[in-house]
XYZ file of C-alpha atoms in Angstrom:
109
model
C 107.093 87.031 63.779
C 108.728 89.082 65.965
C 112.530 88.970 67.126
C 112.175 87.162 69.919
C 111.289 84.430 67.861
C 113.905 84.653 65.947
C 116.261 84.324 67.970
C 114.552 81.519 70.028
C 114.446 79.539 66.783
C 118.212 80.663 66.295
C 119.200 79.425 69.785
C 117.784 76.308 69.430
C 119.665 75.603 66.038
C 123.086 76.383 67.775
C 121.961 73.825 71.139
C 121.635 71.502 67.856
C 124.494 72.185 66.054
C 126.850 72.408 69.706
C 124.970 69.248 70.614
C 125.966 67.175 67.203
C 129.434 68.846 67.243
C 129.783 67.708 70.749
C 129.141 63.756 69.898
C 130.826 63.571 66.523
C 134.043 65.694 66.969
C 135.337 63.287 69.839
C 134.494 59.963 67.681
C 136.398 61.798 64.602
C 139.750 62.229 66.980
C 139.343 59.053 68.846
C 139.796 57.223 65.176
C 143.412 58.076 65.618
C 143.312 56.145 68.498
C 141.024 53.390 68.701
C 141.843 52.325 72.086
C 140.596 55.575 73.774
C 136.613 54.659 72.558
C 137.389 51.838 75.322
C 137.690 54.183 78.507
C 134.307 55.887 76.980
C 132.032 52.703 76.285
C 132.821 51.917 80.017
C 131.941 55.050 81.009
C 128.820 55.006 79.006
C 128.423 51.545 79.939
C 128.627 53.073 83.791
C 125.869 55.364 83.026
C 123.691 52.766 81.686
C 123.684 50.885 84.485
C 123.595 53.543 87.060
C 119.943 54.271 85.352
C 119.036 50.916 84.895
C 119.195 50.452 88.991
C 117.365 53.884 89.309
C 114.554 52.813 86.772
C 114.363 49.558 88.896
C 113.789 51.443 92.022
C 111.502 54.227 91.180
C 107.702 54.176 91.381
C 105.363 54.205 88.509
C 102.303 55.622 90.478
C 100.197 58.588 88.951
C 97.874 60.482 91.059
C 95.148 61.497 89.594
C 94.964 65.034 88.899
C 98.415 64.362 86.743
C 96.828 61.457 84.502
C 93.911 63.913 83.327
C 94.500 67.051 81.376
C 97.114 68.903 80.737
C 99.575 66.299 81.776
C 98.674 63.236 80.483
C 101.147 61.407 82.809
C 101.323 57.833 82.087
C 102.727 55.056 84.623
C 105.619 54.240 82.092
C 106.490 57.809 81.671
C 106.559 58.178 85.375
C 108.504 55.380 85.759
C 111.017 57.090 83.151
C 111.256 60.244 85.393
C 111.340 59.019 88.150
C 114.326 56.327 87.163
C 116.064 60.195 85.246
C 115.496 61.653 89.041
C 117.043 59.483 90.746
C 120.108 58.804 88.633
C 120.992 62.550 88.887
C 120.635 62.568 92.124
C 123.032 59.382 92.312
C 125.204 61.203 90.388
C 125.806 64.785 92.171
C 126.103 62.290 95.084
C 128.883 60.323 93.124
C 130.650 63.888 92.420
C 130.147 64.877 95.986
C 131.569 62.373 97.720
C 134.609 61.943 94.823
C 135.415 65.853 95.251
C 135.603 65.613 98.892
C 138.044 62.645 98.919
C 140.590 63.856 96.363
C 140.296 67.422 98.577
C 141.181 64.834 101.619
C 143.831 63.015 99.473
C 145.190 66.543 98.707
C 145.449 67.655 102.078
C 147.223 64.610 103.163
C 149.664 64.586 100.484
């Protein structure tokens, strides 16, 4: 085992680590203040829905040179990334349009 390795097995214990730290240190603060897990389960709730109507919409068509090996692509799965596609793309839309408007609301102010 080489270094490189090493250090691939050490980066993906920190993305771990930052990941976990990331969820559970905001639900540790927001005990103080109960009310604030309100403003996140709608935003979470948001989310959910904003993939549910992308899942909805996308197609669950294979062709067939991604069914066989090495991709194994299944209609369900395709479905799945399809739905993650477009729900990104929704998104950097969403942030798009929101960033020009404040700039607008700023300029008018």
């Amino acid at each position: 085992m080489d270094s490189i390795d090493i250090f691939i097995f050490v980066a993906e214990g920190l993305i771990i680590i930052g990941a976990v730290l990331a969820i559970v240190m905001p639900l540790i603060k927001s005990l103080d203040n109960p009310a604030s897990l309100v403003k996140t389960g709608i935003g979470v709730a948001v989310l959910a829905v904003v993939f549910f109507i992308a899942y909805s919409i996308a197609d669950a068509e294979v062709l067939p040179k991604y069914a066989a090996d090495p991709f194994n692509l299944t209609p369900g799965l395709s479905k799945f990334v399809g739905g993650a596609l477009l729900t990104t793309y929704a998104l950097f839309i969403i942030a798009i349009v929101g960033i020009v408007i404040t700039e607008i609301n700023k300029a008018i102010k």
